[in-house]
Short mmCIF file of C-alpha atoms in Angstrom, two decimals:
data_model
loop_
_atom_site.label_atom_id
_atom_site.label_comp_id
_atom_site.label_asym_id
_atom_site.label_seq_id
_atom_site.Cartn_x
_atom_site.Cartn_y
_atom_site.Cartn_z
CA GLY A 1 2.06 -14.82 -7.28
CA GLN A 2 1.23 -11.98 -9.50
CA GLN A 3 4.04 -9.45 -10.24
CA LEU A 4 3.83 -5.90 -11.32
CA ASN A 5 6.84 -4.45 -13.18
CA GLN A 6 7.07 -0.64 -12.87
CA SER A 7 9.40 1.59 -14.82
CA PRO A 8 11.55 3.55 -14.48
CA GLN A 9 12.90 2.91 -11.11
CA SER A 10 13.94 6.50 -10.70
CA MET A 11 13.64 9.85 -12.41
CA PHE A 12 15.50 13.07 -11.94
CA ILE A 13 13.83 15.96 -13.75
CA GLN A 14 13.67 19.76 -13.90
CA GLU A 15 10.79 21.46 -12.49
CA GLY A 16 8.17 22.21 -15.22
CA GLU A 17 8.96 19.05 -17.22
CA ASP A 18 6.30 16.30 -17.82
CA VAL A 19 6.86 12.84 -16.25
CA SER A 20 5.55 9.40 -17.42
CA MET A 21 5.74 6.22 -15.63
CA ASN A 22 4.16 2.79 -16.27
CA CYS A 23 3.38 -0.54 -14.94
CA THR A 24 2.90 -3.92 -16.64
CA SER A 25 1.83 -7.27 -15.44
CA SER A 26 1.80 -10.80 -16.92
CA SER A 27 -1.68 -11.27 -15.63
CA ILE A 28 -5.02 -9.24 -15.72
CA PHE A 29 -6.10 -6.96 -13.05
CA ASN A 30 -9.75 -5.55 -12.83
CA THR A 31 -8.51 -2.38 -11.14
CA TRP A 32 -5.34 -0.26 -11.25
CA LEU A 33 -4.46 2.20 -8.57
CA TRP A 34 -1.70 4.72 -8.42
CA TYR A 35 -0.29 5.82 -4.97
CA LYS A 36 2.32 8.22 -3.89
CA GLN A 37 4.43 7.77 -0.87
CA GLU A 38 6.54 10.43 0.86
CA PRO A 39 9.29 9.81 3.28
CA GLY A 40 7.91 8.36 6.60
CA GLU A 41 4.40 8.28 5.36
CA GLY A 42 1.90 5.67 4.15
CA PRO A 43 0.91 5.36 0.50
CA VAL A 44 -1.78 8.03 -0.50
CA LEU A 45 -4.17 7.19 -3.32
CA LEU A 46 -3.87 9.44 -6.23
CA ILE A 47 -5.92 7.75 -9.02
CA ALA A 48 -8.05 4.55 -9.22
CA LEU A 49 -8.98 3.10 -12.48
CA TYR A 50 -11.84 0.58 -13.12
CA LYS A 51 -12.54 -0.02 -16.56
CA ALA A 52 -10.18 -1.15 -19.43
CA GLY A 53 -9.30 1.83 -21.57
CA GLU A 54 -10.36 4.34 -18.86
CA LEU A 55 -8.55 7.53 -19.00
CA THR A 56 -8.72 9.52 -15.68
CA SER A 57 -7.35 12.83 -14.47
CA ASN A 58 -6.79 14.34 -11.11
CA GLY A 59 -5.30 17.87 -11.53
CA ARG A 60 -2.01 17.62 -13.24
CA LEU A 61 -2.11 13.75 -12.99
CA THR A 62 -3.45 11.56 -15.72
CA ALA A 63 -3.57 7.74 -15.68
CA GLN A 64 -4.91 5.13 -18.17
CA PHE A 65 -5.98 1.52 -17.73
CA GLY A 66 -4.60 -0.56 -20.52
CA ILE A 67 -6.98 -2.11 -22.90
CA THR A 68 -5.56 -5.52 -22.24
CA ARG A 69 -5.98 -4.86 -18.34
CA LYS A 70 -2.32 -5.80 -18.06
CA ASP A 71 -0.90 -2.28 -17.97
CA SER A 72 -1.34 1.28 -16.77
CA PHE A 73 0.58 4.52 -17.03
CA LEU A 74 0.74 7.67 -14.97
CA ASN A 75 1.72 11.12 -16.43
CA ILE A 76 2.28 14.14 -14.35
CA SER A 77 2.36 17.51 -16.15
CA ALA A 78 4.44 20.55 -15.45
CA SER A 79 6.04 18.99 -12.33
CA ILE A 80 6.70 20.98 -9.31
CA PRO A 81 9.00 20.23 -6.40
CA SER A 82 6.27 18.92 -4.09
CA ASP A 83 5.81 16.09 -6.69
CA VAL A 84 8.94 14.45 -5.06
CA GLY A 85 8.15 11.11 -3.80
CA ILE A 86 7.87 7.46 -4.64
CA TYR A 87 4.92 6.51 -7.05
CA PHE A 88 3.46 3.05 -6.75
CA CYS A 89 1.03 1.27 -9.14
CA ALA A 90 -1.10 -1.38 -7.48
CA GLY A 91 -3.36 -4.04 -8.98
CA ASP A 92 -6.41 -5.32 -7.55
CA ASN A 93 -8.69 -8.27 -8.41
CA ALA A 94 -10.64 -9.47 -5.59
CA GLY A 95 -10.80 -6.24 -3.71
CA ASN A 96 -9.00 -8.01 -0.97
CA MET A 97 -5.35 -7.95 -1.67
CA LEU A 98 -3.35 -5.20 -3.47
CA THR A 99 -0.24 -6.23 -5.36
CA PHE A 100 2.24 -3.25 -5.67
CA GLY A 101 4.79 -2.43 -8.23
CA GLY A 102 8.43 -1.71 -7.14
CA GLY A 103 7.85 2.07 -7.32
CA THR A 104 9.21 5.03 -9.27
CA ARG A 105 11.39 7.55 -7.28
CA LEU A 106 10.80 10.97 -8.61
CA MET A 107 13.11 13.77 -7.91
CA VAL A 108 12.46 17.43 -9.26
CA LYS A 109 15.16 19.91 -9.45
CA PRO A 110 13.83 23.46 -8.79
CA GLU B 1 -11.10 14.04 6.60
CA PRO B 2 -11.10 10.73 8.42
CA GLU B 3 -7.96 8.88 8.45
CA VAL B 4 -6.36 5.77 9.49
CA THR B 5 -4.06 6.16 12.51
CA GLN B 6 -1.34 3.75 13.83
CA THR B 7 0.70 3.60 16.97
CA PRO B 8 3.63 3.64 17.81
CA SER B 9 5.10 5.34 14.96
CA HIS B 10 8.48 3.72 15.82
CA GLN B 11 9.34 0.57 17.74
CA VAL B 12 12.67 -0.81 18.51
CA THR B 13 12.76 -4.55 19.86
CA GLN B 14 15.14 -7.29 20.72
CA MET B 15 14.92 -10.43 18.55
CA GLY B 16 12.64 -12.98 20.03
CA GLN B 17 10.38 -10.33 21.80
CA GLU B 18 6.76 -9.99 21.08
CA VAL B 19 5.38 -6.77 19.56
CA ILE B 20 1.89 -5.45 19.04
CA LEU B 21 1.29 -2.85 16.31
CA ARG B 22 -1.86 -0.93 16.74
CA CYS B 23 -4.22 0.55 14.17
CA VAL B 24 -7.40 2.66 14.49
CA PRO B 25 -9.18 2.28 11.00
CA ILE B 26 -11.69 4.66 9.50
CA SER B 27 -14.81 4.45 11.56
CA ASN B 28 -17.33 3.39 8.95
CA HIS B 29 -14.85 0.88 7.21
CA LEU B 30 -15.56 -2.85 7.52
CA TYR B 31 -12.38 -4.35 5.91
CA PHE B 32 -9.01 -4.01 7.46
CA TYR B 33 -5.47 -4.88 6.18
CA TRP B 34 -1.95 -5.12 7.18
CA TYR B 35 1.04 -4.64 4.82
CA ARG B 36 4.76 -4.33 5.25
CA GLN B 37 7.44 -2.57 3.33
CA ILE B 38 11.19 -3.71 3.91
CA LEU B 39 13.40 -0.68 3.63
CA GLY B 40 13.82 0.28 -0.20
CA GLN B 41 11.49 -2.38 -1.36
CA LYS B 42 7.79 -2.42 -2.44
CA VAL B 43 4.76 -2.76 -0.19
CA GLU B 44 3.65 -6.32 0.40
CA PHE B 45 0.33 -7.66 1.39
CA LEU B 46 0.25 -9.69 4.68
CA VAL B 47 -3.41 -10.21 5.75
CA SER B 48 -6.98 -8.92 5.27
CA PHE B 49 -9.67 -9.14 8.09
CA TYR B 50 -13.56 -8.86 7.86
CA ASN B 51 -16.27 -9.73 10.25
CA ASN B 52 -13.74 -10.75 12.91
CA GLU B 53 -11.90 -13.29 10.85
CA ILE B 54 -9.09 -13.45 8.45
CA SER B 55 -10.31 -13.44 5.01
CA GLU B 56 -6.96 -13.72 3.08
CA LYS B 57 -3.43 -13.97 3.97
CA SER B 58 -0.07 -14.08 2.18
CA GLU B 59 2.85 -16.62 2.60
CA ILE B 60 4.52 -13.97 4.77
CA PHE B 61 1.82 -14.09 7.32
CA ASP B 62 2.88 -17.32 9.29
CA ASP B 63 2.28 -18.65 12.62
CA GLN B 64 4.37 -15.92 14.15
CA PHE B 65 1.82 -13.40 13.19
CA SER B 66 -1.76 -12.85 14.46
CA VAL B 67 -4.40 -10.13 14.05
CA GLU B 68 -7.19 -9.10 16.28
CA ARG B 69 -9.94 -6.49 16.67
CA PRO B 70 -10.05 -6.34 20.48
CA ASP B 71 -12.74 -3.69 20.58
CA GLY B 72 -14.92 -1.65 18.16
CA SER B 73 -12.12 0.71 17.06
CA ASN B 74 -8.67 -0.91 17.17
CA PHE B 75 -7.07 -3.44 14.86
CA THR B 76 -3.84 -5.11 15.95
CA LEU B 77 -0.99 -7.10 14.50
CA LYS B 78 1.00 -9.18 16.87
CA ILE B 79 4.50 -10.71 15.98
CA ARG B 80 4.90 -13.44 18.68
CA SER B 81 8.72 -13.87 18.28
CA THR B 82 10.35 -11.14 16.36
CA LYS B 83 13.34 -12.01 13.96
CA LEU B 84 15.76 -9.62 12.31
CA GLU B 85 14.03 -9.93 8.95
CA ASP B 86 10.77 -8.65 10.50
CA SER B 87 12.41 -5.08 10.53
CA ALA B 88 10.23 -3.17 8.18
CA MET B 89 7.47 -0.50 7.94
CA TYR B 90 4.16 -1.94 8.75
CA PHE B 91 1.02 -0.16 7.23
CA CYS B 92 -2.58 -0.76 8.21
CA ALA B 93 -5.28 0.00 5.71
CA SER B 94 -9.06 0.05 5.74
CA SER B 95 -11.91 0.15 3.18
CA LYS B 96 -15.42 0.42 3.27
CA GLY B 97 -16.06 -2.56 1.31
CA GLN B 98 -14.55 -4.61 -1.58
CA ARG B 99 -16.52 -3.39 -4.58
CA ARG B 100 -15.30 -0.91 -7.07
CA GLY B 101 -14.75 2.38 -5.83
CA GLU B 102 -14.20 1.26 -2.26
CA THR B 103 -10.51 1.62 -2.23
CA GLN B 104 -7.97 1.02 0.61
CA TYR B 105 -6.83 3.97 2.57
CA PHE B 106 -3.48 3.54 4.30
CA GLY B 107 -2.18 4.72 7.74
CA PRO B 108 1.21 6.37 8.26
CA GLY B 109 2.88 3.23 9.31
CA THR B 110 4.89 1.77 12.25
CA ARG B 111 8.76 1.47 11.61
CA LEU B 112 9.78 -1.66 13.46
CA LEU B 113 13.43 -2.38 14.03
CA VAL B 114 14.46 -5.80 15.39
CA LEU B 115 17.97 -5.88 16.93
#
């Protein structure tokens, strides 16, 4: 099946730093999604990308849909302690089944 | 803001027992999904459901699993005879449709532990 490779697996940063994480795939996706998961919770949608090359922001978060449709990145600017969690990318083709990356665990030191 | 709810939040069961995990999707959504996440691993798709039938399922969703919409609000996942490797978080999700912009919203999950 389709696989998404997400990197880095984990990051430990200082509050106020910017963060960048990315996702690559060997196959094309028509939609890229970024979710955040906190302990004991389900994934919460952060940003959805629908068009190759699209750059979308949601507050301090910015994500881009790669031109080849095989990759996406998520940036978080000026990180704060509540940004802590696991960030997952997910690809969607048919709208029926999401394929998730392995996640990036973000830890922020106050 | 409407949200997907799931019960129970935690379930412990003996190997070989049947379990039913319950979900109440967002009320105007028409598509329903189950995913699972083994501890420390990524979220994996199990099954999607629309118009009272399964529309897609993964290799994980074998004959031990079944889904049902018993009434107008609930969506259930049944595991007939649980195995140790079924221990995981199970997430229900729903979406209004499957067109662009109609993304899936996830519930808080049920943590299943099979002993």
